[in-house]
Short mmCIF file of C-alpha atoms in Angstrom, two decimals:
data_model
loop_
_atom_site.label_atom_id
_atom_site.label_comp_id
_atom_site.label_asym_id
_atom_site.label_seq_id
_atom_site.Cartn_x
_atom_site.Cartn_y
_atom_site.Cartn_z
CA MET O 16 7.38 14.26 -9.53
CA THR O 17 5.59 11.36 -12.48
CA ILE O 18 5.56 8.60 -13.65
CA GLU O 19 4.40 7.74 -16.80
CA ILE O 20 3.75 3.90 -18.06
CA ASP O 21 2.38 3.02 -21.66
CA VAL O 22 3.55 -0.61 -22.46
CA ALA O 23 3.33 -3.41 -25.08
CA LEU O 24 4.45 -7.12 -24.94
CA ARG O 25 3.21 -10.35 -26.00
CA ARG O 26 5.20 -13.68 -24.25
CA ASP O 27 3.72 -16.99 -25.81
CA THR O 28 0.28 -16.59 -25.05
CA PHE O 29 -0.12 -14.00 -22.28
CA SER O 30 -0.92 -10.64 -24.19
CA LEU O 31 0.45 -6.88 -21.77
CA GLU O 32 -1.27 -3.71 -22.15
CA VAL O 33 -0.15 -1.64 -19.31
CA ALA O 34 -0.90 2.75 -18.96
CA PHE O 35 -0.95 4.15 -16.40
CA THR O 36 -0.08 7.48 -14.31
CA ALA O 37 0.85 7.65 -10.61
CA GLY O 38 2.45 10.68 -8.76
CA ALA O 39 4.40 10.95 -5.00
CA GLY O 40 4.12 8.20 -3.04
CA LEU O 41 3.43 4.48 -3.40
CA THR O 42 1.54 2.95 -6.16
CA ALA O 43 0.59 -0.48 -5.59
CA LEU O 44 -0.07 -2.86 -9.25
CA PHE O 45 -2.94 -5.42 -7.11
CA GLY O 46 -4.18 -7.98 -8.05
CA ARG O 47 -4.53 -11.63 -8.75
CA SER O 48 -1.62 -14.26 -9.32
CA GLY O 49 -0.43 -13.80 -13.12
CA SER O 50 -2.54 -10.39 -13.88
CA GLY O 51 1.25 -9.12 -14.66
CA LYS O 52 1.73 -7.19 -11.62
CA THR O 53 5.98 -7.87 -11.56
CA THR O 54 6.37 -8.39 -14.73
CA VAL O 55 5.95 -4.47 -15.64
CA ILE O 56 7.76 -3.89 -12.79
CA ASP O 57 10.45 -6.15 -15.20
CA LEU O 58 9.20 -3.38 -18.31
CA ILE O 59 10.40 -0.48 -15.85
CA ALA O 60 13.39 -1.35 -14.42
CA GLY O 61 14.33 -2.61 -17.78
CA LEU O 62 14.87 -6.13 -17.03
CA ALA O 63 12.20 -7.30 -19.80
CA GLN O 64 11.47 -5.45 -23.12
CA PRO O 65 8.20 -4.42 -24.44
CA GLN O 66 7.17 -5.19 -28.70
CA ARG O 67 6.00 -1.19 -27.85
CA GLY O 68 6.00 1.35 -24.96
CA ARG O 69 7.53 3.96 -23.75
CA ILE O 70 8.33 5.26 -19.81
CA VAL O 71 9.49 8.68 -18.80
CA VAL O 72 10.35 9.10 -14.59
CA ASP O 73 10.92 12.08 -13.47
CA GLY O 74 10.43 13.87 -17.06
CA THR O 75 13.40 11.07 -18.31
CA VAL O 76 13.05 9.20 -20.44
CA LEU O 77 13.81 5.59 -20.34
CA LEU O 78 12.12 4.13 -22.93
CA ASP O 79 10.40 5.44 -26.01
CA THR O 80 10.54 2.20 -28.98
CA ALA O 81 8.86 4.51 -31.43
CA ARG O 82 12.00 6.94 -30.92
CA GLY O 83 14.45 3.98 -30.84
CA VAL O 84 15.53 5.29 -26.67
CA ARG O 85 16.37 2.70 -24.98
CA VAL O 86 18.18 3.01 -21.31
CA PRO O 87 20.39 0.19 -20.51
CA VAL O 88 19.64 -1.26 -16.80
CA HIS O 89 22.38 0.24 -14.61
CA ARG O 90 22.12 3.61 -16.46
CA ARG O 91 18.13 3.35 -15.39
CA ARG O 92 18.63 4.52 -11.38
CA ILE O 93 15.93 2.69 -10.12
CA GLY O 94 16.40 -0.03 -6.95
CA CYS O 95 14.44 -3.15 -6.86
CA VAL O 96 13.69 -5.30 -3.61
CA PHE O 97 12.43 -8.72 -4.34
CA GLN O 98 10.91 -11.42 -2.71
CA GLU O 99 13.86 -12.68 -0.69
CA ALA O 100 16.51 -10.32 -0.23
CA ARG O 101 19.25 -12.04 -2.03
CA LEU O 102 22.28 -10.48 0.12
CA LEU O 103 25.53 -11.46 -0.46
CA PRO O 104 26.04 -14.38 2.13
CA HIS O 105 30.01 -13.84 3.02
CA LEU O 106 29.54 -10.20 3.22
CA SER O 107 28.32 -8.22 6.16
CA VAL O 108 25.53 -5.60 6.62
CA ARG O 109 27.72 -2.84 6.43
CA GLN O 110 29.42 -4.66 3.49
CA ASN O 111 26.40 -5.12 1.89
CA LEU O 112 25.04 -1.70 2.35
CA ARG O 113 28.30 -0.19 0.54
CA PHE O 114 27.43 -2.60 -2.28
CA GLY O 115 24.70 -1.08 -2.60
CA ARG O 116 26.52 2.21 -2.67
CA LEU O 117 28.80 0.32 -5.47
CA PHE O 118 25.91 1.46 -8.13
CA SER O 119 25.45 4.97 -6.81
CA ARG O 120 25.61 7.31 -10.59
CA GLY O 121 26.83 11.64 -9.88
CA GLY O 122 27.70 10.90 -5.38
CA GLY O 123 24.86 12.59 -2.78
CA GLY O 124 22.24 11.20 -2.07
CA PRO O 125 22.05 9.55 1.82
CA SER O 126 24.35 9.06 3.72
CA LEU O 127 24.83 4.36 5.30
CA ASP O 128 24.12 5.58 9.15
CA ALA O 129 20.72 7.94 7.57
CA VAL O 130 19.60 4.45 5.76
CA ALA O 131 20.33 2.56 8.97
CA GLU O 132 18.77 4.84 11.34
CA LEU O 133 15.59 4.89 8.99
CA LEU O 134 15.23 1.48 8.69
CA GLY O 135 16.15 0.31 11.74
CA ILE O 136 19.12 -1.21 10.87
CA GLY O 137 22.60 0.39 13.25
CA ALA O 138 22.78 -2.51 15.68
CA LEU O 139 22.91 -5.05 12.78
CA LEU O 140 25.92 -3.31 10.54
CA GLU O 141 28.25 -6.15 11.73
CA ARG O 142 25.99 -9.70 11.18
CA ARG O 143 26.07 -11.61 8.50
CA PRO O 144 22.92 -12.38 7.05
CA ALA O 145 22.70 -16.45 8.04
CA GLY O 146 22.11 -14.62 11.54
CA LEU O 147 19.54 -11.94 10.69
CA SER O 148 15.22 -12.48 10.50
CA GLY O 149 13.99 -12.66 7.51
CA GLY O 150 12.60 -8.97 8.45
CA GLU O 151 15.40 -8.12 9.32
CA ARG O 152 17.49 -9.05 5.53
CA GLN O 153 14.58 -7.39 3.32
CA ARG O 154 14.79 -4.52 5.78
CA VAL O 155 18.67 -4.24 4.28
CA ALA O 156 17.47 -5.49 0.98
CA ILE O 157 15.35 -1.88 0.24
CA GLY O 158 18.66 0.34 2.69
CA ARG O 159 21.33 -1.40 -0.39
CA ALA O 160 18.74 0.02 -2.72
CA LEU O 161 18.27 3.10 -1.27
CA LEU O 162 21.69 3.73 -1.27
CA ALA O 163 22.38 3.40 -4.85
CA ARG O 164 20.34 6.79 -5.23
CA PRO O 165 17.37 5.17 -6.75
CA ARG O 166 14.74 7.29 -8.63
CA LEU O 167 12.10 5.62 -8.13
CA LEU O 168 12.32 2.27 -5.78
CA LEU O 169 10.64 -0.67 -7.78
CA MET O 170 8.92 -3.67 -4.42
CA ASP O 171 7.88 -7.35 -6.38
CA GLU O 172 5.68 -8.08 -3.25
CA PRO O 173 7.84 -7.55 -0.66
CA LEU O 174 6.17 -9.38 2.14
CA SER O 175 4.90 -12.45 -0.03
CA ALA O 176 8.07 -14.68 1.96
CA LEU O 177 7.40 -13.91 5.02
CA ASP O 178 5.28 -15.14 8.44
CA GLU O 179 2.62 -12.77 10.35
CA ALA O 180 4.94 -11.53 12.49
CA ARG O 181 7.60 -10.83 9.89
CA LYS O 182 5.64 -8.32 8.10
CA ARG O 183 4.03 -7.10 11.06
CA GLU O 184 7.69 -5.89 11.97
CA ILE O 185 8.81 -4.32 8.28
CA LEU O 186 5.45 -2.71 8.07
CA PRO O 187 6.27 0.54 9.35
CA TYR O 188 9.17 0.68 8.23
CA VAL O 189 7.44 0.60 4.51
CA GLU O 190 5.47 3.59 6.21
CA ARG O 191 8.38 5.30 6.90
CA LEU O 192 10.68 4.58 4.15
CA ARG O 193 6.90 6.08 2.39
CA ASP O 194 6.24 8.91 3.94
CA GLU O 195 9.94 10.30 5.52
CA ALA O 196 12.48 9.17 1.81
CA GLY O 197 10.61 11.66 -0.69
CA LEU O 198 11.24 7.90 -3.08
CA PRO O 199 8.37 7.64 -5.45
CA ILE O 200 7.72 3.49 -4.89
CA VAL O 201 5.65 1.11 -7.05
CA TYR O 202 4.82 -1.61 -5.05
CA VAL O 203 3.61 -4.76 -6.62
CA SER O 204 1.10 -6.76 -4.06
CA HIS O 205 -2.41 -8.93 -4.30
CA SER O 206 -2.81 -8.43 -0.13
CA VAL O 207 -5.75 -6.04 -0.07
CA ALA O 208 -4.31 -5.48 4.14
CA GLU O 209 -1.29 -4.05 2.31
CA VAL O 210 -2.71 -2.33 -0.23
CA ALA O 211 -4.76 -0.56 2.33
CA ARG O 212 -2.68 0.16 4.56
CA LEU O 213 0.37 1.47 2.79
CA ALA O 214 -0.52 2.59 -0.52
CA SER O 215 -1.54 7.03 -1.71
CA THR O 216 -2.16 5.84 -5.58
CA VAL O 217 -3.87 1.54 -6.84
CA VAL O 218 -3.02 -0.01 -9.92
CA VAL O 219 -5.60 -2.61 -10.08
CA LEU O 220 -4.37 -5.51 -12.79
CA GLU O 221 -6.81 -8.22 -14.73
CA GLY O 222 -5.41 -10.56 -17.60
CA GLY O 223 -1.89 -7.58 -18.41
CA ARG O 224 -4.69 -4.71 -18.81
CA VAL O 225 -5.42 -2.04 -16.66
CA ALA O 226 -9.12 -3.08 -14.94
CA GLY O 227 -8.90 0.48 -12.50
CA GLN O 228 -6.98 2.73 -10.60
CA GLY O 229 -7.78 5.72 -8.22
CA PRO O 230 -6.91 6.32 -4.72
CA VAL O 231 -7.52 4.29 -2.31
CA ASP O 232 -10.32 4.84 -0.26
CA ALA O 233 -12.04 4.64 -3.70
CA VAL O 234 -10.66 1.42 -5.32
CA LEU O 235 -11.10 -1.22 -2.75
CA ARG O 236 -14.77 0.98 -2.35
CA ARG O 237 -15.61 -1.36 -5.42
CA ALA O 238 -16.08 -4.83 -4.71
CA ASP O 239 -15.98 -5.48 -8.50
CA LEU O 240 -11.96 -5.07 -8.59
CA ILE O 241 -11.29 -7.06 -5.22
CA PRO O 242 -9.75 -10.55 -5.64
CA ASP O 243 -12.50 -13.86 -4.59
CA GLY O 244 -12.93 -13.73 -1.00
CA ALA O 245 -11.57 -10.09 -0.15
CA GLU O 246 -14.19 -8.03 1.34
CA VAL O 247 -14.69 -4.76 0.34
CA GLY O 248 -14.56 -2.07 2.48
CA SER O 249 -13.58 1.79 3.27
CA VAL O 250 -10.15 3.11 3.56
CA LEU O 251 -9.70 6.38 5.83
CA ALA O 252 -6.60 8.56 6.23
CA MET O 253 -6.08 9.16 10.43
CA THR O 254 -4.31 11.02 11.95
CA VAL O 255 -3.76 9.86 16.17
CA GLU O 256 -4.72 12.50 17.75
CA GLY O 257 -4.65 11.70 22.08
CA HIS O 258 -4.31 8.57 23.83
CA ASP O 259 -6.22 8.11 27.16
CA GLU O 260 -4.01 5.09 28.76
CA GLY O 261 -6.54 5.18 32.15
CA VAL O 262 -9.46 3.16 30.25
CA GLY O 263 -7.21 1.57 27.03
CA LEU O 264 -8.78 4.37 23.55
CA THR O 265 -7.12 5.64 21.10
CA LEU O 266 -8.42 8.32 19.36
CA LEU O 267 -7.67 9.03 15.82
CA ALA O 268 -9.12 12.27 13.59
CA GLY O 269 -9.21 12.85 10.45
CA PRO O 270 -9.24 12.80 6.95
CA GLY O 271 -9.37 16.54 5.60
CA GLU O 272 -8.65 19.47 7.72
CA GLY O 273 -10.97 20.00 9.21
CA ARG O 274 -10.70 16.95 10.79
CA ASP O 275 -14.89 16.09 11.05
CA LEU O 276 -14.07 12.40 11.67
CA ARG O 277 -13.50 10.14 14.77
CA LEU O 278 -13.24 7.25 15.15
CA THR O 279 -11.95 5.50 19.56
CA VAL O 280 -10.16 2.39 19.11
CA PRO O 281 -8.10 -0.10 21.74
CA LEU O 282 -5.07 2.02 22.63
CA LEU O 283 -2.85 2.14 19.59
CA SER O 284 1.81 1.76 20.68
CA LEU O 285 1.88 4.91 18.11
CA PRO O 286 2.66 8.68 18.72
CA VAL O 287 0.63 11.72 18.62
CA GLY O 288 -0.27 12.68 15.77
CA ARG O 289 1.08 9.61 13.17
CA ARG O 290 -0.43 8.82 10.18
CA LEU O 291 -2.22 5.77 9.18
CA ASN O 292 -4.36 4.59 6.36
CA LEU O 293 -7.57 3.26 8.34
CA ARG O 294 -9.52 -0.46 7.04
CA LEU O 295 -13.07 -0.80 7.62
CA PRO O 296 -14.88 -3.70 5.95
CA ALA O 297 -18.52 -3.38 4.55
CA ARG O 298 -19.34 -6.03 6.52
CA ASP O 299 -17.99 -4.72 9.91
CA VAL O 300 -20.11 -0.90 9.56
CA LEU O 301 -24.29 -1.58 10.87
CA LEU O 302 -26.75 1.24 9.27
CA ALA O 303 -29.86 3.70 11.84
CA THR O 304 -32.03 5.40 10.28
CA GLU O 305 -32.60 6.98 13.84
CA ALA O 306 -30.04 7.43 16.19
CA PRO O 307 -29.01 4.12 19.16
CA ARG O 308 -29.55 4.08 21.86
CA GLY O 309 -28.04 1.86 24.93
CA LEU O 310 -26.09 0.26 22.70
CA SER O 311 -22.29 -0.59 23.72
CA ALA O 312 -21.20 0.49 20.54
CA ARG O 313 -18.26 3.86 20.87
CA ASN O 314 -18.40 4.52 17.41
CA ILE O 315 -22.07 6.02 16.46
CA LEU O 316 -21.63 8.39 12.79
CA PRO O 317 -24.06 10.29 11.76
CA GLY O 318 -24.17 10.95 8.01
CA ARG O 319 -25.67 10.25 4.28
CA VAL O 320 -26.16 7.97 1.71
CA ALA O 321 -24.19 8.38 -0.61
CA ALA O 322 -24.60 5.71 -3.09
CA LEU O 323 -26.18 2.07 -3.03
CA ARG O 324 -25.35 -0.75 -5.89
CA GLU O 325 -26.75 -4.44 -5.93
CA GLU O 326 -24.87 -6.89 -5.83
CA GLY O 327 -27.21 -10.40 -5.62
CA ALA O 328 -29.12 -10.08 -2.70
CA ALA O 329 -26.24 -7.82 -0.97
CA CYS O 330 -26.43 -4.39 -1.29
CA LEU O 331 -22.89 -1.71 -0.67
CA VAL O 332 -24.37 1.68 0.35
CA GLU O 333 -21.97 4.33 0.24
CA VAL O 334 -22.71 7.13 3.05
CA ALA O 335 -20.95 9.85 3.66
CA CYS O 336 -20.00 10.76 7.39
CA GLY O 337 -17.61 14.78 6.14
CA GLN O 338 -15.47 14.32 3.91
CA ALA O 339 -14.99 10.09 4.65
CA ILE O 340 -16.90 7.50 3.02
CA LEU O 341 -18.22 4.84 4.62
CA LEU O 342 -19.31 1.42 3.05
CA ALA O 343 -21.50 -0.88 4.19
CA ARG O 344 -23.14 -4.07 3.23
CA LEU O 345 -26.39 -5.29 3.58
CA THR O 346 -29.32 -7.41 2.45
CA ARG O 347 -31.33 -6.16 0.40
CA ALA O 348 -33.81 -6.31 3.12
CA SER O 349 -32.60 -4.59 5.04
CA ALA O 350 -32.08 -1.83 3.32
CA ARG O 351 -35.76 -1.77 1.98
CA ASP O 352 -37.05 -1.71 5.18
CA LEU O 353 -35.15 0.42 6.45
CA GLY O 354 -36.52 2.87 3.12
CA LEU O 355 -33.00 3.72 2.16
CA ALA O 356 -32.49 5.89 -1.12
CA GLU O 357 -29.63 8.97 -2.44
CA GLY O 358 -29.70 12.02 0.17
CA SER O 359 -31.65 9.30 3.54
CA PRO O 360 -29.89 10.84 6.97
CA VAL O 361 -28.48 7.38 8.50
CA HIS O 362 -25.78 6.66 11.18
CA ALA O 363 -23.04 4.66 11.18
CA ILE O 364 -22.55 2.76 13.94
CA VAL O 365 -18.53 1.26 13.82
CA LYS O 366 -18.48 -2.32 15.08
CA SER O 367 -14.61 -2.79 14.81
CA VAL O 368 -12.73 -1.42 13.22
CA ALA O 369 -10.06 -4.27 10.29
CA LEU O 370 -6.79 -3.02 10.91
CA ASP O 371 -5.73 -5.06 7.97
CA ALA O 372 -2.52 -2.72 8.26
CA GLY O 373 -1.33 -5.14 10.90
CA LEU O 374 -1.39 -2.57 13.83
CA ALA O 375 -3.10 -5.17 16.08
CA PRO O 376 -1.40 -8.84 16.66
CA GLY O 377 -4.34 -10.45 13.71
CA GLY O 378 -4.93 -7.80 11.95
CA ARG O 379 -8.55 -6.89 14.29
CA ILE O 380 -9.52 -4.12 17.47
CA GLU O 381 -12.73 -5.07 18.07
CA ILE O 382 -15.00 -1.85 19.48
#
C-alpha cells in the first residue's frame, strides 16, 4: 500500500506545494498551526481542489490534473475523522455506525460487531451521543469511518478537542487501529507526544512546504524540524519483555531483532509482547566516558558517539547503542571536557523516561 501526494494550491496569500510518498502504517503530517496540514487533508479527501496535483492511493489515481482526472468525494473511498466527532445526535451509537455503512461500496469490510470490539464501544451501542464522553464520541466517529470500508483513513487532529485524560483513553485505540485494521492512516498533529507514539513516518510542513520527512525516529531527532518549545529526543521501537510486579518494574527490549537494548521502567499495564514507541527527550540522557558506579539509575547503556551537532551553547550528541540511536543534550563545555568525538566510547545514563505516549499520568515515568 502506497500513497503518492504531489499538490500545489494558491489561496489568497497562502501558497502550498507539497509532495511526499507514504506506505503502510500511520503517516503524521506535523508542523505548526497554519503550515498547511489540514489543507493537505482536504485535498486528499477531495474537499478542496488544487491548481495542480496528482494523488494516488494503492495504485488508484484519485486526482491527476494533467490528465483531467478528478474522482469525486463520494467515490474516493476515504474515511475522515475530524477534531469534532460530528455524530448525528438523534441517532444511537449503533445507528451512527450503520450510517457509515451506507457509504460502503461493493460490500465486504469489517462487521459492526468487529469494529465495536476493536474500538471498545460494544457497551455503548444503544446510547445517544449526548451521553458519551469526548473520547467515546471520537471512537464512535472512527468506527463510522471504518464501516464505510475506506482504502485510506484521514484523521485531522482528532485529539485536539480532548483533555489529557480523554487523550490517554483514546490513544491505545488509535494504536490498535494502526496495528490491526490493515488500513493506512494520514494523521494531522502539532503534538510531538502524539507523533512520537503513533507515527511510522513523519512529514513536517512549514509555510506550505515540506521541511523534512522520514521515519519518526530520524525526524524527531532533528531540532530544526521540532516546533519552538518542544524538546528533541529519541523515539525507540520497544517491546514489553516482562514484568516484575514484586518490585514494580517492567522490562522493555528493542529495537531490532537482536533486542540488544533493554530499559527498565516502572510497571506498565501492558501485556508481554506489546510493542510501543518510547520517547526519550535529549535533556533526560546523561553521558559518561567511563562506566559509572554507585548510581541509583538502573539504565546505563554502553555505546559510541555517532554524531555531534552544536547549537549555540548546547551540543546534541547521537549515541549508537546497538541498533538504537539515543540523543543527549549537553553544554558545549561538557562535551569539550569529556573529549567527545565521533567514535568515542560512552555510557548513556537514562535518568528518566518521558513517555509522551501517555502510558503514565502526566506523561513521565521516573527511573
